[in-house]
Amino acid sequence: MISFSAVSKRYPGGQQGLQEISFTLEPGEFVFVAGRSGAGKSTLLKLIPAIERPSAGTVLVNGQNVGALRRAAVPYLRRNLGLVFQNQRLLYDRSVYDNVALPLAFSDHSPREAERRARAALDKVGLLGRERARPVQLSGGEQQRLAIARAVVNRPSILVADEPTANLDIESARSILEIFVAFNQVGVTVLIATHDEALIEGCGRRVLRLSAGRLQP
Amino acid sequence: MIRSWIRQHRRAFAHSLAKLVAHKSTMLLNALVIGVALALPAGGYALLASLESLTVRLAPEPQLSLYLKGDAARAQIDAISVKLRSDARIAGWRFVSRGEALAALRATEGLAEVVAALGENPLPDAFVVRAKATAPEALEVLARDLQQLPAVDQVQRDSAWVRRLAAITATGRIATGVIALLLSVGLVAVTFNSIRLQILTHAEEIEVSRLIGATDGYIARPFYYLGLVQGALGGLVALGILAGALAALNVGVRNLAAAYGSAFELGFPGFGDAAGLLGFAALLGWLGAYLSVSVHLRRTP
């Protein structure tokens, strides 16, 4: 479960990122965070894995107060979250397999178990057979699938994705969305930030609308 | 739990070796810098150890020479003999007349002509005294007391040169320590910088890893091993330089020692010292890496 309670975020320069945001995401929900560029979508998503800390209010993730977490506890929070970043953050000097297996290295699975999980994750996103390829050899859509495979390889209960369909054609965007829907159908809580209204409309899910850092009614 | 810990460290070590191989020319140059810098104090240490073993080998019994005044009468000499015999601090003594001393000098290679040119014997009568005590303070007191005897012109402690050599080596040891300390700081800085460059090279990987759940320990471990291995390689280079330098120096040292009838040569550090040098170099490498990684992790949120 994710719960925001009167959360505000002000950056050191004085810029207000979020103001008095409150909402709750129940386990197994699929929710969009919508809004124009600069509305605060990325800031909101960054508060969940403690990439940013709230200036005020409380962010609870699976019962943990993220704002009060010690630095040493943050990695363990992140291992239980599946994070898909806006620009994917793939390692372009590594193979597809190495990118997917990266989170398993710190979760300390045996090599055999790590390989099994990595292959399973690649299979779910349709990239099995491309293990040896480099990310640059993949299309934009495939790179996004690879980022999703890396996010789900640790079997997280919550999947958080920031603009996962940005710069993709409509067909690729739809297929990416279908992957998230498939994960949601097996009980994974999904939170996707997007400015693509067409994507949201066709999906019929709950939407949190942000404007200038405030949640719209 | 232990298996997991071993697996994590094995993986980190493998990563560090992979980094080492990927940047082998840079790493080898760093190891060379570390090796050359360590070879200097290590060489000083080896030299001092050899000199110290020489002073231990040559250190004579505590001995004093009592030079009598030129006009010392036979009766005064006899009185001194009695005094020496009755002094409990003295283990033994012998009288060397001025005639015997001149004969010994004349027998010394190359001095016969000088002695012949002197015309008359300038040497005084003397007593050579062996003291029971070896402590410098006790010898000092004995020398002062003997100096008070009538007809004694000068008392000389014959082991003075050994003490001077020991003092020189002790000073050299301090100087070597200071040089080693300064160079160690330099080596930590060299490792700090080389690891910092490695961190910058892998900045993207580090950042992504942290975003998806890597702990600081996981990030830092391969760099610690890298510093450790680089330092140990530097230690090996230092030992190689030291072996080569000592072998070259010993050619000259053996010839010089042979001229004095000695088989002295500079000794290569023993297994313990060599292992200590390697360990010290590895420790410096680890310290440089530790500081570098700590600074980086502290600066990044």
Short mmCIF file of C-alpha atoms in Angstrom, two decimals:
data_model
loop_
_atom_site.label_atom_id
_atom_site.label_comp_id
_atom_site.label_asym_id
_atom_site.label_seq_id
_atom_site.Cartn_x
_atom_site.Cartn_y
_atom_site.Cartn_z
CA MET A 1 0.00 0.00 0.00
CA ILE A 2 1.13 3.55 -0.75
CA SER A 3 -0.20 6.47 1.27
CA PHE A 4 0.56 10.18 0.87
CA SER A 5 -0.64 12.38 3.70
CA ALA A 6 -0.36 16.17 3.28
CA VAL A 7 2.92 15.75 1.42
CA SER A 8 4.78 18.81 0.22
CA LYS A 9 8.14 18.98 -1.48
CA ARG A 10 10.18 22.15 -1.73
CA TYR A 11 13.57 21.96 -3.46
CA PRO A 12 16.65 23.64 -1.95
CA GLY A 13 16.41 26.50 -4.46
CA GLY A 14 12.95 27.31 -3.10
CA GLN A 15 11.06 25.78 -6.03
CA GLN A 16 7.83 24.14 -4.89
CA GLY A 17 7.55 20.60 -6.32
CA LEU A 18 4.41 19.37 -4.56
CA GLN A 19 1.89 20.96 -2.21
CA GLU A 20 -0.36 19.17 0.29
CA ILE A 21 -0.73 15.94 -1.66
CA SER A 22 -2.87 13.25 -0.06
CA PHE A 23 -4.03 9.96 -1.58
CA THR A 24 -3.93 6.24 -0.93
CA LEU A 25 -3.16 3.38 -3.28
CA GLU A 26 -4.62 0.07 -2.19
CA PRO A 27 -2.74 -3.17 -2.92
CA GLY A 28 -3.44 -4.40 -6.45
CA GLU A 29 -4.64 -1.00 -7.74
CA PHE A 30 -3.63 0.40 -11.13
CA VAL A 31 -3.39 4.20 -11.04
CA PHE A 32 -2.20 6.85 -13.47
CA VAL A 33 -0.58 10.11 -12.36
CA ALA A 34 -1.39 12.60 -15.10
CA GLY A 35 -0.38 16.17 -15.72
CA ARG A 36 1.65 18.44 -17.97
CA SER A 37 5.42 18.65 -17.85
CA GLY A 38 6.48 20.31 -14.59
CA ALA A 39 3.22 19.41 -12.83
CA GLY A 40 5.11 17.36 -10.25
CA LYS A 41 4.54 13.81 -11.54
CA SER A 42 8.20 12.78 -11.40
CA THR A 43 8.65 14.41 -7.99
CA LEU A 44 5.68 12.45 -6.66
CA LEU A 45 7.08 9.19 -8.01
CA LYS A 46 10.58 9.92 -6.65
CA LEU A 47 9.19 10.25 -3.13
CA ILE A 48 8.09 6.58 -3.13
CA PRO A 49 11.58 4.98 -3.37
CA ALA A 50 13.12 7.82 -1.29
CA ILE A 51 15.02 9.27 -4.24
CA GLU A 52 13.59 12.52 -2.89
CA ARG A 53 12.42 13.11 0.69
CA PRO A 54 9.25 15.05 1.51
CA SER A 55 9.67 18.53 2.99
CA ALA A 56 6.41 18.02 4.90
CA GLY A 57 3.83 15.30 5.36
CA THR A 58 4.13 11.54 5.42
CA VAL A 59 4.77 9.01 2.68
CA LEU A 60 4.02 5.42 3.70
CA VAL A 61 5.09 2.52 1.48
CA ASN A 62 4.03 -0.90 2.71
CA GLY A 63 3.75 0.60 6.19
CA GLN A 64 7.21 2.20 6.15
CA ASN A 65 7.51 5.95 6.67
CA VAL A 66 9.81 6.71 3.74
CA GLY A 67 10.66 10.22 4.92
CA ALA A 68 12.02 8.89 8.20
CA LEU A 69 14.04 6.02 6.74
CA ARG A 70 17.73 5.92 7.58
CA ARG A 71 20.05 6.08 4.56
CA ALA A 72 21.17 2.49 5.16
CA ALA A 73 17.55 1.23 5.02
CA VAL A 74 16.71 2.86 1.69
CA PRO A 75 18.25 0.13 -0.56
CA TYR A 76 16.06 -2.50 1.11
CA LEU A 77 12.94 -0.38 0.44
CA ARG A 78 13.94 -0.02 -3.22
CA ARG A 79 14.48 -3.76 -3.64
CA ASN A 80 10.80 -4.27 -2.88
CA LEU A 81 9.76 -1.75 -5.53
CA GLY A 82 9.90 -2.14 -9.29
CA LEU A 83 11.15 1.17 -10.70
CA VAL A 84 10.96 2.15 -14.37
CA PHE A 85 12.70 5.46 -14.92
CA GLN A 86 11.79 8.20 -17.36
CA ASN A 87 14.94 7.70 -19.44
CA GLN A 88 15.17 3.97 -18.65
CA ARG A 89 18.63 4.22 -17.04
CA LEU A 90 19.95 1.11 -18.80
CA LEU A 91 23.63 0.22 -18.77
CA TYR A 92 24.57 0.46 -22.42
CA ASP A 93 27.95 -1.22 -22.03
CA ARG A 94 26.27 -4.35 -20.62
CA SER A 95 24.23 -7.05 -22.29
CA VAL A 96 20.46 -7.32 -22.02
CA TYR A 97 20.90 -10.22 -19.60
CA ASP A 98 23.36 -8.29 -17.38
CA ASN A 99 20.94 -5.35 -17.20
CA VAL A 100 18.08 -7.56 -16.06
CA ALA A 101 20.22 -9.55 -13.64
CA LEU A 102 21.71 -6.42 -11.99
CA PRO A 103 19.13 -6.12 -9.15
CA LEU A 104 19.55 -9.82 -8.39
CA ALA A 105 23.23 -9.28 -7.65
CA PHE A 106 22.47 -7.24 -4.53
CA SER A 107 19.47 -9.33 -3.53
CA ASP A 108 21.92 -12.20 -3.20
CA HIS A 109 20.32 -15.00 -5.14
CA SER A 110 22.36 -18.03 -6.12
CA PRO A 111 23.67 -17.85 -9.71
CA ARG A 112 21.20 -20.56 -10.79
CA GLU A 113 18.21 -18.79 -9.20
CA ALA A 114 19.35 -15.44 -10.63
CA GLU A 115 19.52 -16.90 -14.12
CA ARG A 116 16.08 -18.48 -13.76
CA ARG A 117 14.53 -15.20 -12.61
CA ALA A 118 16.29 -13.10 -15.25
CA ARG A 119 15.10 -15.40 -18.03
CA ALA A 120 11.57 -15.41 -16.62
CA ALA A 121 11.53 -11.59 -16.52
CA LEU A 122 12.81 -11.37 -20.11
CA ASP A 123 10.20 -13.90 -21.16
CA LYS A 124 7.40 -11.82 -19.62
CA VAL A 125 8.38 -8.77 -21.66
CA GLY A 126 9.07 -10.73 -24.85
CA LEU A 127 12.84 -10.33 -24.89
CA LEU A 128 13.87 -13.93 -24.28
CA GLY A 129 16.42 -14.82 -26.92
CA ARG A 130 17.92 -11.32 -26.94
CA GLU A 131 20.02 -11.86 -23.78
CA ARG A 132 23.35 -11.26 -25.48
CA ALA A 133 22.29 -8.13 -27.34
CA ARG A 134 23.35 -4.71 -26.15
CA PRO A 135 20.62 -2.18 -25.31
CA VAL A 136 21.69 -0.02 -28.26
CA GLN A 137 20.79 -2.89 -30.56
CA LEU A 138 17.19 -2.76 -29.29
CA SER A 139 14.39 -0.51 -30.53
CA GLY A 140 12.93 2.17 -28.24
CA GLY A 141 10.04 -0.10 -27.32
CA GLU A 142 12.36 -3.02 -26.62
CA GLN A 143 14.55 -0.84 -24.43
CA GLN A 144 11.47 0.12 -22.44
CA ARG A 145 10.55 -3.58 -22.14
CA LEU A 146 14.08 -4.25 -20.91
CA ALA A 147 13.67 -1.53 -18.25
CA ILE A 148 10.40 -3.17 -17.17
CA ALA A 149 12.05 -6.61 -17.03
CA ARG A 150 14.74 -5.19 -14.75
CA ALA A 151 12.04 -3.59 -12.58
CA VAL A 152 10.09 -6.82 -12.12
CA VAL A 153 12.96 -9.29 -11.83
CA ASN A 154 12.87 -9.10 -8.03
CA ARG A 155 9.09 -9.76 -8.10
CA PRO A 156 8.09 -6.49 -6.42
CA SER A 157 4.61 -5.89 -5.02
CA ILE A 158 4.60 -2.31 -6.36
CA LEU A 159 5.61 -1.16 -9.84
CA VAL A 160 6.29 2.56 -10.31
CA ALA A 161 6.90 3.85 -13.85
CA ASP A 162 7.72 7.39 -14.93
CA GLU A 163 6.58 8.14 -18.50
CA PRO A 164 7.19 4.56 -19.70
CA THR A 165 5.60 5.26 -23.11
CA ALA A 166 7.28 8.58 -23.83
CA ASN A 167 8.84 8.79 -27.30
CA LEU A 168 7.15 5.54 -28.39
CA ASP A 169 4.73 5.13 -31.28
CA ILE A 170 1.11 4.32 -30.44
CA GLU A 171 1.48 0.61 -31.05
CA SER A 172 4.61 0.28 -28.91
CA ALA A 173 2.98 2.37 -26.18
CA ARG A 174 -0.07 0.09 -26.17
CA SER A 175 2.08 -3.04 -25.92
CA ILE A 176 4.05 -1.53 -23.02
CA LEU A 177 0.80 -0.68 -21.28
CA GLU A 178 -0.41 -4.26 -21.79
CA ILE A 179 2.68 -5.51 -19.94
CA PHE A 180 1.80 -3.30 -16.95
CA VAL A 181 -1.81 -4.48 -17.08
CA ALA A 182 -0.61 -8.09 -17.11
CA PHE A 183 1.45 -7.50 -13.97
CA ASN A 184 -1.47 -5.74 -12.33
CA GLN A 185 -3.69 -8.72 -13.07
CA VAL A 186 -1.44 -10.93 -10.96
CA GLY A 187 -1.75 -8.56 -8.00
CA VAL A 188 1.07 -6.05 -8.53
CA THR A 189 0.17 -2.48 -7.58
CA VAL A 190 0.97 -0.22 -10.55
CA LEU A 191 1.52 3.53 -10.52
CA ILE A 192 2.31 5.13 -13.87
CA ALA A 193 3.08 8.78 -14.48
CA THR A 194 2.20 9.96 -17.98
CA HIS A 195 1.15 13.03 -19.92
CA ASP A 196 -0.38 10.85 -22.66
CA GLU A 197 -4.14 11.41 -22.25
CA ALA A 198 -4.97 8.99 -25.07
CA LEU A 199 -3.22 6.22 -23.17
CA ILE A 200 -5.16 7.03 -19.99
CA GLU A 201 -8.54 7.30 -21.69
CA GLY A 202 -8.33 3.90 -23.33
CA CYS A 203 -7.49 2.19 -20.10
CA GLY A 204 -10.36 3.13 -17.78
CA ARG A 205 -8.30 3.30 -14.59
CA ARG A 206 -8.17 5.69 -11.64
CA VAL A 207 -6.28 8.90 -12.43
CA LEU A 208 -4.51 11.31 -10.05
CA ARG A 209 -4.30 14.64 -11.83
CA LEU A 210 -1.53 17.04 -10.89
CA SER A 211 -1.28 20.70 -11.77
CA ALA A 212 1.45 23.00 -10.47
CA GLY A 213 2.26 20.53 -7.72
CA ARG A 214 -1.32 20.22 -6.47
CA LEU A 215 -3.69 17.32 -6.80
CA GLN A 216 -6.78 18.29 -8.79
CA PRO A 217 -10.17 17.18 -7.44
CA MET B 1 24.49 -16.37 5.79
CA ILE B 2 28.25 -17.03 5.59
CA ARG B 3 27.84 -18.53 2.13
CA SER B 4 26.02 -15.37 1.07
CA TRP B 5 28.75 -13.20 2.55
CA ILE B 6 31.43 -15.20 0.75
CA ARG B 7 29.46 -15.01 -2.51
CA GLN B 8 29.17 -11.21 -2.22
CA HIS B 9 32.91 -10.83 -1.57
CA ARG B 10 33.84 -13.29 -4.31
CA ARG B 11 31.69 -11.34 -6.74
CA ALA B 12 33.21 -8.03 -5.61
CA PHE B 13 36.72 -9.44 -5.97
CA ALA B 14 35.92 -10.74 -9.46
CA HIS B 15 34.54 -7.30 -10.39
CA SER B 16 37.69 -5.63 -9.11
CA LEU B 17 39.89 -8.00 -11.15
CA ALA B 18 37.75 -7.30 -14.20
CA LYS B 19 38.26 -3.56 -13.64
CA LEU B 20 41.97 -4.17 -13.20
CA VAL B 21 42.20 -6.07 -16.49
CA ALA B 22 40.02 -3.51 -18.29
CA HIS B 23 42.36 -0.68 -17.22
CA LYS B 24 45.56 -2.70 -16.96
CA SER B 25 47.95 -0.10 -18.34
CA THR B 26 46.72 2.57 -15.89
CA MET B 27 46.73 0.12 -13.02
CA LEU B 28 50.24 -1.11 -13.84
CA LEU B 29 51.51 2.47 -13.99
CA ASN B 30 49.91 3.14 -10.60
CA ALA B 31 51.50 -0.03 -9.21
CA LEU B 32 54.85 1.15 -10.59
CA VAL B 33 54.45 4.56 -8.89
CA ILE B 34 53.55 2.84 -5.63
CA GLY B 35 56.43 0.38 -6.04
CA VAL B 36 59.06 3.05 -6.70
CA ALA B 37 57.82 5.15 -3.78
CA LEU B 38 57.82 2.17 -1.42
CA ALA B 39 61.20 0.91 -2.60
CA LEU B 40 62.89 4.03 -1.19
CA PRO B 41 61.98 3.55 2.50
CA ALA B 42 62.14 -0.24 2.09
CA GLY B 43 65.69 0.12 0.76
CA GLY B 44 66.58 2.42 3.64
CA TYR B 45 65.15 -0.09 6.05
CA ALA B 46 67.14 -2.96 4.46
CA LEU B 47 70.34 -0.88 4.58
CA LEU B 48 69.82 0.00 8.25
CA ALA B 49 69.01 -3.59 9.15
CA SER B 50 72.30 -4.68 7.56
CA LEU B 51 74.24 -1.95 9.40
CA GLU B 52 72.57 -2.86 12.68
CA SER B 53 73.55 -6.50 12.26
CA LEU B 54 77.09 -5.27 11.59
CA THR B 55 77.21 -3.23 14.81
CA VAL B 56 75.87 -6.19 16.80
CA ARG B 57 78.52 -8.44 15.27
CA LEU B 58 81.37 -5.99 15.86
CA ALA B 59 80.31 -4.66 19.23
CA PRO B 60 83.39 -5.39 21.43
CA GLU B 61 83.53 -5.99 25.14
CA PRO B 62 83.17 -2.73 27.03
CA GLN B 63 86.74 -1.50 26.96
CA LEU B 64 88.54 1.64 28.12
CA SER B 65 92.04 2.86 27.27
CA LEU B 66 93.89 4.83 29.95
CA TYR B 67 96.64 6.95 28.36
CA LEU B 68 99.23 8.01 30.92
CA LYS B 69 101.08 11.29 31.04
CA GLY B 70 104.45 11.32 29.29
CA ASP B 71 106.28 11.79 32.57
CA ALA B 72 104.46 9.00 34.44
CA ALA B 73 106.87 7.29 36.84
CA ARG B 74 107.12 3.53 37.32
CA ALA B 75 105.76 3.89 40.85
CA GLN B 76 102.70 5.69 39.56
CA ILE B 77 102.13 2.92 36.98
CA ASP B 78 102.37 0.31 39.71
CA ALA B 79 99.91 2.27 41.86
CA ILE B 80 97.44 2.36 39.01
CA SER B 81 97.86 -1.43 38.56
CA VAL B 82 97.00 -1.96 42.21
CA LYS B 83 94.02 0.31 41.96
CA LEU B 84 92.70 -1.48 38.87
CA ARG B 85 93.18 -4.90 40.47
CA SER B 86 91.13 -3.88 43.49
CA ASP B 87 88.27 -2.27 41.52
CA ALA B 88 85.28 -4.66 41.45
CA ARG B 89 83.90 -2.98 38.34
CA ILE B 90 86.88 -4.13 36.26
CA ALA B 91 86.93 -7.60 34.65
CA GLY B 92 90.57 -7.45 33.54
CA TRP B 93 93.30 -5.18 32.29
CA ARG B 94 96.67 -5.19 30.62
CA PHE B 95 99.47 -2.67 30.47
CA VAL B 96 100.75 -1.59 27.06
CA SER B 97 104.06 0.22 27.29
CA ARG B 98 104.84 3.04 24.90
CA GLY B 99 107.49 0.79 23.31
CA GLU B 100 104.95 -1.98 22.63
CA ALA B 101 102.50 0.54 21.23
CA LEU B 102 105.14 1.92 18.84
CA ALA B 103 106.07 -1.60 17.72
CA ALA B 104 102.42 -2.37 17.02
CA LEU B 105 102.09 0.87 15.08
CA ARG B 106 105.23 0.10 13.10
CA ALA B 107 103.78 -3.32 12.24
CA THR B 108 100.67 -1.72 10.82
CA GLU B 109 100.70 -1.82 7.04
CA GLY B 110 101.79 1.45 5.51
CA LEU B 111 102.78 3.15 8.77
CA ALA B 112 106.34 1.89 9.15
CA GLU B 113 107.79 4.79 7.19
CA VAL B 114 105.74 7.31 9.11
CA VAL B 115 106.93 5.85 12.43
CA ALA B 116 110.55 5.92 11.21
CA ALA B 117 110.18 9.59 10.31
CA LEU B 118 109.01 10.47 13.80
CA GLY B 119 112.46 10.32 15.31
CA GLU B 120 111.30 9.74 18.87
CA ASN B 121 108.35 7.73 20.27
CA PRO B 122 105.37 10.08 20.75
CA LEU B 123 103.09 7.40 22.18
CA PRO B 124 102.28 7.23 25.91
CA ASP B 125 102.16 4.21 28.21
CA ALA B 126 98.62 2.88 28.49
CA PHE B 127 96.33 0.49 30.31
CA VAL B 128 93.63 -1.36 28.36
CA VAL B 129 90.79 -2.02 30.82
CA ARG B 130 87.84 -4.40 30.32
CA ALA B 131 84.80 -3.36 32.37
CA LYS B 132 82.22 -5.76 33.76
CA ALA B 133 79.32 -3.43 33.10
CA THR B 134 78.06 -2.79 29.58
CA ALA B 135 75.60 -0.02 30.36
CA PRO B 136 76.79 3.31 28.90
CA GLU B 137 76.03 5.12 32.20
CA ALA B 138 78.14 2.68 34.27
CA LEU B 139 80.99 2.94 31.76
CA GLU B 140 80.74 6.69 31.94
CA VAL B 141 81.09 6.67 35.74
CA LEU B 142 84.03 4.24 35.58
CA ALA B 143 85.76 6.37 32.94
CA ARG B 144 85.29 9.46 35.11
CA ASP B 145 86.73 7.71 38.17
CA LEU B 146 89.72 6.38 36.26
CA GLN B 147 90.34 9.84 34.86
CA GLN B 148 90.95 10.99 38.48
CA LEU B 149 93.87 8.60 38.98
CA PRO B 150 97.28 10.28 39.20
CA ALA B 151 99.36 10.18 36.02
CA VAL B 152 96.30 9.39 33.85
CA ASP B 153 96.18 11.88 31.01
CA GLN B 154 93.12 10.68 29.08
CA VAL B 155 90.52 7.92 29.26
CA GLN B 156 89.02 6.76 25.98
CA ARG B 157 86.08 4.42 25.52
CA ASP B 158 87.17 2.15 22.68
CA SER B 159 83.63 1.10 21.71
CA ALA B 160 82.70 4.70 20.98
CA TRP B 161 82.66 4.22 17.20
CA VAL B 162 80.25 1.33 17.52
CA ARG B 163 77.98 3.51 19.62
CA ARG B 164 78.27 6.26 17.07
CA LEU B 165 77.36 3.84 14.30
CA ALA B 166 74.41 2.62 16.38
CA ALA B 167 73.36 6.24 16.92
CA ILE B 168 73.65 6.91 13.19
CA THR B 169 71.52 3.86 12.36
CA ALA B 170 68.97 4.88 15.01
CA THR B 171 68.79 8.34 13.45
CA GLY B 172 68.58 6.72 10.02
CA ARG B 173 65.71 4.58 11.25
CA ILE B 174 63.81 7.69 12.37
CA ALA B 175 64.55 9.40 9.04
CA THR B 176 63.40 6.29 7.17
CA GLY B 177 60.24 6.25 9.26
CA VAL B 178 59.53 9.89 8.44
CA ILE B 179 60.16 9.30 4.72
CA ALA B 180 57.96 6.18 4.83
CA LEU B 181 55.19 8.15 6.53
CA LEU B 182 55.34 10.98 3.98
CA LEU B 183 55.45 8.58 1.04
CA SER B 184 52.60 6.57 2.56
CA VAL B 185 50.45 9.70 2.59
CA GLY B 186 51.47 10.24 -1.04
CA LEU B 187 50.56 6.67 -1.94
CA VAL B 188 47.17 6.95 -0.28
CA ALA B 189 46.64 10.09 -2.37
CA VAL B 190 47.70 8.25 -5.56
CA THR B 191 45.28 5.41 -4.83
CA PHE B 192 42.57 7.88 -3.81
CA ASN B 193 42.87 9.57 -7.17
CA SER B 194 43.05 6.40 -9.27
CA ILE B 195 39.98 4.97 -7.50
CA ARG B 196 38.19 8.30 -7.91
CA LEU B 197 38.79 8.06 -11.67
CA GLN B 198 37.46 4.50 -11.62
CA ILE B 199 34.36 5.68 -9.75
CA LEU B 200 33.80 8.45 -12.30
CA THR B 201 34.22 5.92 -15.13
CA HIS B 202 31.52 3.75 -13.54
CA ALA B 203 29.36 6.64 -12.32
CA GLU B 204 26.32 5.61 -14.38
CA GLU B 205 26.49 2.01 -13.20
CA ILE B 206 26.87 3.14 -9.59
CA GLU B 207 23.96 5.55 -9.82
CA VAL B 208 21.65 3.01 -11.47
CA SER B 209 22.66 0.33 -8.96
CA ARG B 210 21.87 2.63 -6.05
CA LEU B 211 18.51 3.57 -7.57
CA ILE B 212 17.45 -0.05 -7.78
CA GLY B 213 18.58 -1.17 -4.35
CA ALA B 214 22.36 -1.57 -4.09
CA THR B 215 23.76 -0.80 -0.65
CA ASP B 216 26.78 1.43 -0.14
CA GLY B 217 28.71 -1.70 0.84
CA TYR B 218 27.87 -3.40 -2.44
CA ILE B 219 28.99 -0.32 -4.38
CA ALA B 220 32.17 0.15 -2.37
CA ARG B 221 33.45 -3.44 -2.11
CA PRO B 222 34.90 -3.86 -5.65
CA PHE B 223 36.76 -0.54 -5.25
CA TYR B 224 38.16 -1.64 -1.88
CA TYR B 225 39.47 -4.81 -3.50
CA LEU B 226 40.81 -2.81 -6.42
CA GLY B 227 42.76 -0.54 -4.05
CA LEU B 228 43.98 -3.57 -2.11
CA VAL B 229 45.17 -5.43 -5.22
CA GLN B 230 46.75 -2.29 -6.70
CA GLY B 231 48.60 -1.67 -3.43
CA ALA B 232 49.78 -5.28 -3.24
CA LEU B 233 51.00 -5.09 -6.85
CA GLY B 234 52.88 -1.93 -5.88
CA GLY B 235 54.41 -3.86 -2.96
CA LEU B 236 55.57 -6.60 -5.35
CA VAL B 237 57.12 -3.98 -7.63
CA ALA B 238 58.88 -2.46 -4.60
CA LEU B 239 60.30 -5.86 -3.62
CA GLY B 240 61.49 -6.40 -7.19
CA ILE B 241 63.19 -2.99 -7.28
CA LEU B 242 64.73 -3.66 -3.88
CA ALA B 243 66.10 -7.06 -4.93
CA GLY B 244 67.62 -5.58 -8.08
CA ALA B 245 69.10 -2.56 -6.28
CA LEU B 246 70.59 -4.65 -3.46
CA ALA B 247 72.09 -7.13 -5.92
CA ALA B 248 73.72 -4.25 -7.83
CA LEU B 249 74.93 -2.52 -4.65
CA ASN B 250 76.31 -5.73 -3.18
CA VAL B 251 78.86 -6.03 -6.00
CA GLY B 252 80.55 -2.89 -4.70
CA VAL B 253 79.85 -3.55 -1.01
CA ARG B 254 81.44 -7.01 -1.15
CA ASN B 255 84.61 -5.59 -2.73
CA LEU B 256 84.77 -2.83 -0.11
CA ALA B 257 84.17 -5.26 2.76
CA ALA B 258 86.78 -7.67 1.40
CA ALA B 259 89.36 -4.86 1.54
CA TYR B 260 88.70 -4.73 5.33
CA GLY B 261 88.80 -8.52 5.63
CA SER B 262 85.04 -8.74 6.07
CA ALA B 263 82.37 -10.74 4.26
CA PHE B 264 79.76 -8.07 4.93
CA GLU B 265 76.99 -7.58 2.39
CA LEU B 266 73.57 -5.92 2.34
CA GLY B 267 70.89 -8.41 3.17
CA PHE B 268 67.52 -8.70 1.37
CA PRO B 269 64.60 -8.40 3.81
CA GLY B 270 63.50 -11.75 5.24
CA PHE B 271 60.16 -13.41 4.51
CA GLY B 272 58.46 -11.64 7.42
CA ASP B 273 59.68 -8.19 6.35
CA ALA B 274 58.79 -8.84 2.70
CA ALA B 275 55.31 -10.04 3.70
CA GLY B 276 55.01 -6.98 5.95
CA LEU B 277 55.88 -4.68 3.04
CA LEU B 278 53.31 -6.36 0.81
CA GLY B 279 50.69 -6.14 3.56
CA PHE B 280 51.51 -2.50 4.24
CA ALA B 281 51.28 -1.64 0.53
CA ALA B 282 47.93 -3.45 0.27
CA LEU B 283 46.69 -1.64 3.38
CA LEU B 284 47.66 1.75 1.90
CA GLY B 285 45.84 0.83 -1.31
CA TRP B 286 42.74 -0.16 0.64
CA LEU B 287 42.90 3.05 2.70
CA GLY B 288 43.12 5.21 -0.43
CA ALA B 289 40.16 3.34 -1.93
CA TYR B 290 38.18 3.57 1.32
CA LEU B 291 38.65 7.34 1.52
CA SER B 292 37.86 7.82 -2.16
CA VAL B 293 34.66 5.74 -2.09
CA SER B 294 33.55 7.28 1.23
CA VAL B 295 33.94 10.80 -0.14
CA HIS B 296 32.02 9.89 -3.29
CA LEU B 297 29.17 8.18 -1.46
CA ARG B 298 28.91 11.02 1.04
CA ARG B 299 28.67 13.59 -1.75
CA THR B 300 25.92 11.75 -3.61
CA PRO B 301 22.46 11.57 -2.02
#
